[in-house]
Amino acid sequence: MSIAEPGAGALTPRSSRVVAARKLQRRRGRDKAERFLAEGPQAVREAIAAGAVDELFYTLDADVRHDELVDAAQTSGARLRPVTDEALAVLAETVTPQGLVAVCRFLDRRLPVEAKLIAVLHGITDPGNAGTILRAADAAGADCVVFGTDSVDPYNGKCVRASAGSLFHLPVIRGADTAEMLDVFDETQILAAAAGGEDLFALAANGELDAPTVWLFGSEAHGLDEATAVLAHRRVGVPLWGGAESLNLAVAAGVCLYASASAQRMRL
Amino acid sequence: MSIAEPGAGALTPRSSRVVAARKLQRRRGRDKAERFLAEGPQAVREAIAAGAVDELFYTLDADVRHDELVDAAQTSGARLRPVTDEALAVLAETVTPQGLVAVCRFLDRRLPVEAKLIAVLHGITDPGNAGTILRAADAAGADCVVFGTDSVDPYNGKCVRASAGSLFHLPVIRGADTAEMLDVFDETQILAAAAGGEDLFALAANGELDAPTVWLFGSEAHGLDEATAVLAHRRVGVPLWGGAESLNLAVAAGVCLYASASAQRMRL
């Protein structure tokens, strides 16, 4: 149990702290405060480990079930905000946040100096897809994920949840201009994921995935626009060997990122 | 434009045909009628190509925008059912079915005689994940997908949509007992996808993915139960090279299936 006991002093939905935190559900509110929300024990645990938690809202029930998280948040310097169930419900975007919602500071945005594997998302507006790609990039050991032109905000609640904690594991560049970002990486092989592009596995077999690589992913519905696709050195696709016309975007991105990561490691 | 013009004679939500078709939204209704629903132009097109459409419900608007599909359905022997917008709304499960819902006959369930790549879903209850794996298996050129013990119904509307037409492309075995099914494949290498299992890419590098393979996938939350996992010859995992604790299930399945498919093709 933590020092601040919820109950009598618990914040309600109308409390100014709750009202202020709720504004972080929208991009404008996040941009203004440079803060975002993470909910549920897994995300809160990762946020604490990343030293990102500014405030932790928690119910009486969560203080009992997840007391080690409440304690860890306090130790990390977060302000504790005991809340009523009703207040938590307005802060949370899912029905199962288990009584925990953290206000987190925007994360480190610096590009890593020596990067071998980078994912750039261009025009990806579906937060679930974007978060799942971020999770796959993290799993494959990528050095960085860039949310480029017209892509969803990585701090969008759905994206944070789909990333399953990966948002806190590796540098995530937010609101970048895709073309400018690719210019920074001009020493690196840039591959555009494109339906009908060169066969990914043929490249792998030829040793052409061993070099440091930036993968460029477009939207599931429309792919990459031509003006962006031409910025890549090659267009590469996951071959469709059966009857499917296309792959789910996050699955395709996972297959591409792992093909690169395994080729790079095999070479070591 | 088709022969049967919607408008005056269009079926309403209370029409017996609409009421009967709506029962296919539930598993009990599907089991009884041996029919299921597919909605939207992409799924309807694939269903017609598979010769599976029994009835096509369509609005006046859809008859104009998708007249080639309405004609093709009629040519394939489907009965045409012009409906009001309200009737279509009760039949559809999404907000964008573009005026088309087809009643489809259950598909061919036979196991292919010579299979090189098979996916078995065990205890996968999320229809979105299951449909996305089905789509990935189709893309990778798998011969068959088995929905085993405690897995969602492949004819569930969400699963049909997530499969993006792949349900109609390859044999899908429904309601199988996972253990009995694996027994059928006892001449084939059975690999259980398991977090912390042998490194998928090490197996690929050693030529151990070249043989005909059955992949066994468990639920995202709980993995495979031990009693099922022991039925596999080996436990194999997608390595986690970064900070992520796990991968999205459909992404992991896609990476595994493509690792096998590419290894098998490379050997040819």
Coordinates of N, CA and C in Angstrom, one line a residue, chain A residues 87-193:
Chain A
A87 N -13.8 8.4 -12.0 CA -12.8 9.3 -12.6 C -11.9 8.4 -13.4
L88 N -11.6 7.2 -13.0 CA -10.7 6.3 -13.8 C -11.4 6.0 -15.1
A89 N -12.7 5.8 -15.0 CA -13.4 5.4 -16.2 C -13.4 6.5 -17.3
V90 N -13.4 7.8 -16.9 CA -13.3 8.8 -17.9 C -11.9 9.0 -18.5
L91 N -10.9 8.6 -17.7 CA -9.5 8.7 -18.2 C -9.1 7.6 -19.1
A92 N -9.7 6.4 -18.8 CA -9.3 5.2 -19.5 C -10.1 5.1 -20.9
E93 N -9.5 4.5 -21.9 CA -10.1 4.3 -23.2 C -10.6 2.8 -23.4
T94 N -10.1 1.9 -22.5 CA -10.6 0.6 -22.6 C -11.4 0.2 -21.4
V95 N -12.0 -0.9 -21.4 CA -12.9 -1.3 -20.2 C -12.0 -2.1 -19.2
T96 N -10.8 -2.4 -19.6 CA -10.0 -3.2 -18.6 C -8.6 -2.6 -18.3
P97 N -8.6 -1.4 -17.9 CA -7.3 -0.8 -17.6 C -6.8 -1.2 -16.2
Q98 N -7.6 -2.0 -15.5 CA -7.3 -2.5 -14.1 C -6.9 -1.4 -13.2
G99 N -7.7 -0.2 -13.3 CA -7.6 0.8 -12.3 C -6.3 1.7 -12.4
L100 N -5.6 1.6 -13.5 CA -4.3 2.4 -13.6 C -4.3 3.2 -14.9
V101 N -4.0 4.5 -14.8 CA -3.8 5.3 -16.0 C -2.6 6.3 -15.6
A102 N -1.6 6.3 -16.4 CA -0.4 7.1 -16.1 C -0.3 8.3 -17.1
V103 N 0.0 9.5 -16.6 CA 0.4 10.6 -17.5 C 1.9 10.5 -17.7
C104 N 2.3 10.4 -18.9 CA 3.7 10.2 -19.2 C 4.3 11.4 -20.0
R105 N 5.5 11.7 -19.7 CA 6.2 12.7 -20.5 C 6.6 12.2 -21.9
F106 N 6.6 13.0 -22.9 CA 7.0 12.6 -24.2 C 8.4 12.0 -24.1
L107 N 8.7 11.0 -24.9 CA 9.9 10.3 -24.8 C 11.0 10.8 -25.7
D108 N 12.2 10.4 -25.4 CA 13.4 10.7 -26.2 C 13.1 10.6 -27.7
R109 N 13.4 11.6 -28.4 CA 13.2 11.6 -29.8 C 14.5 11.5 -30.7
R110 N 15.6 11.4 -30.1 CA 16.8 11.5 -30.8 C 17.0 10.2 -31.7
L111 N 17.5 10.5 -32.9 CA 17.9 9.4 -33.7 C 19.2 8.7 -33.2
P112 N 19.2 7.4 -33.2 CA 20.4 6.7 -32.8 C 21.6 7.0 -33.7
V113 N 22.8 7.1 -33.2 CA 23.9 7.5 -34.1 C 24.3 6.4 -35.1
E114 N 24.4 5.2 -34.6 CA 24.7 4.1 -35.5 C 23.5 3.2 -35.6
A115 N 22.7 3.3 -36.6 CA 21.5 2.5 -36.7 C 21.7 1.5 -37.8
K116 N 21.2 0.2 -37.5 CA 21.3 -0.8 -38.5 C 19.9 -1.1 -39.1
L117 N 18.9 -0.9 -38.3 CA 17.6 -1.2 -38.8 C 16.6 -0.2 -38.3
I118 N 15.9 0.5 -39.2 CA 15.0 1.6 -38.9 C 13.7 1.3 -39.6
A119 N 12.5 1.6 -39.0 CA 11.3 1.5 -39.7 C 10.7 2.9 -39.8
V120 N 10.3 3.3 -41.0 CA 9.6 4.6 -41.2 C 8.2 4.4 -41.6
L121 N 7.3 4.9 -40.9 CA 5.9 4.8 -41.2 C 5.4 6.0 -42.0
H122 N 4.8 5.8 -43.1 CA 4.4 7.0 -44.0 C 2.9 6.9 -44.3
G123 N 2.2 7.9 -43.8 CA 0.8 7.9 -44.1 C 0.0 6.7 -43.5
I124 N 0.5 6.2 -42.4 CA -0.3 5.1 -41.7 C -1.2 5.7 -40.7
T125 N -2.4 5.7 -40.9 CA -3.4 6.4 -40.1 C -4.1 5.5 -39.1
D126 N -4.0 4.2 -39.3 CA -4.6 3.3 -38.4 C -3.7 3.0 -37.1
P127 N -4.2 3.5 -36.0 CA -3.3 3.4 -34.8 C -3.0 2.0 -34.4
G128 N -3.9 1.0 -34.6 CA -3.7 -0.4 -34.3 C -2.5 -0.9 -35.1
N129 N -2.6 -0.7 -36.4 CA -1.5 -1.1 -37.3 C -0.2 -0.5 -36.9
A130 N -0.2 0.8 -36.7 CA 1.0 1.5 -36.4 C 1.7 1.0 -35.1
G131 N 0.8 0.8 -34.1 CA 1.3 0.2 -32.8 C 1.9 -1.2 -32.9
T132 N 1.2 -2.0 -33.8 CA 1.6 -3.4 -34.0 C 2.9 -3.4 -34.7
I133 N 3.1 -2.5 -35.7 CA 4.4 -2.4 -36.4 C 5.5 -2.0 -35.4
L134 N 5.2 -1.0 -34.6 CA 6.2 -0.6 -33.6 C 6.6 -1.7 -32.7
R135 N 5.6 -2.5 -32.3 CA 5.9 -3.7 -31.5 C 6.8 -4.7 -32.2
A136 N 6.5 -4.9 -33.5 CA 7.3 -5.9 -34.3 C 8.7 -5.4 -34.5
A137 N 8.8 -4.0 -34.7 CA 10.2 -3.4 -34.9 C 11.0 -3.6 -33.7
D138 N 10.4 -3.4 -32.5 CA 11.1 -3.6 -31.3 C 11.5 -5.0 -31.1
A139 N 10.6 -6.0 -31.4 CA 10.9 -7.4 -31.3 C 12.1 -7.8 -32.2
A140 N 12.1 -7.2 -33.4 CA 13.2 -7.6 -34.3 C 14.5 -6.8 -34.0
G141 N 14.5 -6.0 -32.9 CA 15.7 -5.4 -32.5 C 16.0 -4.1 -33.3
A142 N 15.0 -3.5 -33.9 CA 15.2 -2.2 -34.6 C 15.7 -1.2 -33.7
D143 N 16.5 -0.2 -34.3 CA 17.1 0.9 -33.5 C 16.2 2.0 -33.3
C144 N 15.2 2.2 -34.1 CA 14.4 3.4 -34.1 C 13.1 3.2 -35.0
V145 N 12.0 3.8 -34.6 CA 10.8 3.8 -35.5 C 10.4 5.3 -35.7
V146 N 10.3 5.7 -36.9 CA 9.9 7.0 -37.3 C 8.4 7.1 -37.7
F147 N 7.6 8.0 -37.1 CA 6.3 8.2 -37.6 C 6.3 9.4 -38.5
G148 N 6.3 9.2 -39.8 CA 6.5 10.2 -40.8 C 5.3 10.9 -41.2
T149 N 5.3 11.6 -42.3 CA 4.2 12.4 -42.9 C 2.9 11.7 -42.8
D150 N 1.9 12.4 -42.3 CA 0.5 11.9 -42.3 C 0.3 10.6 -41.6
S151 N 1.3 10.2 -40.7 CA 1.0 9.0 -39.9 C 0.4 9.4 -38.6
V152 N -0.3 8.5 -38.0 CA -0.9 8.7 -36.7 C 0.1 9.1 -35.6
D153 N -0.4 9.7 -34.6 CA 0.4 10.1 -33.5 C 0.8 8.8 -32.7
P154 N 2.1 8.5 -32.5 CA 2.4 7.3 -31.7 C 1.9 7.4 -30.3
Y155 N 1.6 8.6 -29.8 CA 1.0 8.7 -28.4 C -0.5 8.6 -28.4
N156 N -1.1 8.3 -29.5 CA -2.6 8.0 -29.6 C -2.8 6.8 -28.7
G157 N -3.9 6.8 -27.9 CA -4.1 5.7 -27.0 C -4.1 4.3 -27.6
K158 N -4.8 4.2 -28.7 CA -4.9 2.9 -29.4 C -3.5 2.4 -29.8
C159 N -2.7 3.4 -30.3 CA -1.3 3.0 -30.8 C -0.5 2.6 -29.6
V160 N -0.6 3.3 -28.5 CA 0.2 3.0 -27.3 C -0.2 1.6 -26.8
R161 N -1.5 1.2 -26.8 CA -1.9 -0.1 -26.4 C -1.5 -1.2 -27.4
A162 N -1.6 -0.9 -28.7 CA -1.2 -1.9 -29.7 C 0.3 -2.2 -29.6
S163 N 1.1 -1.2 -29.2 CA 2.5 -1.3 -29.1 C 2.9 -2.2 -27.9
A164 N 2.0 -2.5 -27.0 CA 2.2 -3.4 -25.9 C 3.5 -3.1 -25.1
G165 N 3.8 -1.8 -24.9 CA 5.0 -1.4 -24.2 C 6.2 -1.0 -25.0
S166 N 6.2 -1.4 -26.3 CA 7.3 -1.2 -27.1 C 7.6 0.3 -27.3
L167 N 6.6 1.1 -27.2 CA 6.8 2.6 -27.3 C 7.8 3.1 -26.4
F168 N 8.0 2.4 -25.2 CA 8.9 2.8 -24.2 C 10.3 2.1 -24.4
H169 N 10.5 1.3 -25.4 CA 11.7 0.5 -25.5 C 12.7 1.1 -26.4
L170 N 12.3 1.8 -27.4 CA 13.3 2.3 -28.5 C 12.9 3.7 -28.9
P171 N 13.8 4.4 -29.5 CA 13.5 5.8 -29.9 C 12.4 5.8 -30.9
V172 N 11.4 6.7 -30.6 CA 10.3 6.8 -31.6 C 10.3 8.3 -32.0
I173 N 10.5 8.5 -33.3 CA 10.5 9.9 -33.8 C 9.0 10.2 -34.2
R174 N 8.5 11.4 -33.7 CA 7.1 11.7 -33.9 C 7.0 12.9 -34.8
G175 N 6.0 12.8 -35.7 CA 5.7 14.0 -36.6 C 6.8 14.4 -37.5
A176 N 7.6 13.4 -38.0 CA 8.7 13.8 -38.9 C 8.2 13.9 -40.3
D177 N 8.9 14.7 -41.1 CA 8.7 14.7 -42.5 C 9.4 13.6 -43.2
T178 N 8.7 12.7 -43.8 CA 9.3 11.5 -44.3 C 10.4 11.7 -45.3
A179 N 10.3 12.7 -46.2 CA 11.3 12.9 -47.2 C 12.6 13.5 -46.5
E180 N 12.4 14.4 -45.5 CA 13.6 15.0 -44.8 C 14.3 13.9 -44.0
M181 N 13.5 13.0 -43.4 CA 14.0 11.9 -42.6 C 14.8 11.0 -43.5
L182 N 14.4 10.6 -44.6 CA 15.1 9.7 -45.5 C 16.4 10.4 -46.0
D183 N 16.4 11.7 -46.1 CA 17.6 12.4 -46.5 C 18.7 12.2 -45.4
V184 N 18.3 12.2 -44.2 CA 19.2 12.0 -43.1 C 19.9 10.6 -43.2
F185 N 19.2 9.7 -43.7 CA 19.7 8.3 -43.8 C 20.3 8.0 -45.2
D186 N 20.8 9.0 -45.8 CA 21.2 8.8 -47.2 C 22.4 7.8 -47.4
E187 N 23.1 7.5 -46.3 CA 24.2 6.6 -46.3 C 23.7 5.1 -46.2
T188 N 22.4 5.0 -45.9 CA 21.8 3.7 -45.5 C 21.0 3.2 -46.7
Q189 N 20.9 1.9 -46.8 CA 20.0 1.3 -47.9 C 18.6 1.6 -47.5
I190 N 17.8 2.2 -48.4 CA 16.4 2.5 -48.1 C 15.5 1.6 -49.0
L191 N 14.7 0.8 -48.3 CA 13.9 -0.2 -49.0 C 12.4 0.2 -48.8
A192 N 11.7 0.4 -49.9 CA 10.3 0.7 -49.8 C 9.5 -0.7 -49.9
A193 N 8.7 -0.9 -48.8 CA 7.9 -2.1 -48.9 C 6.8 -1.8 -49.9

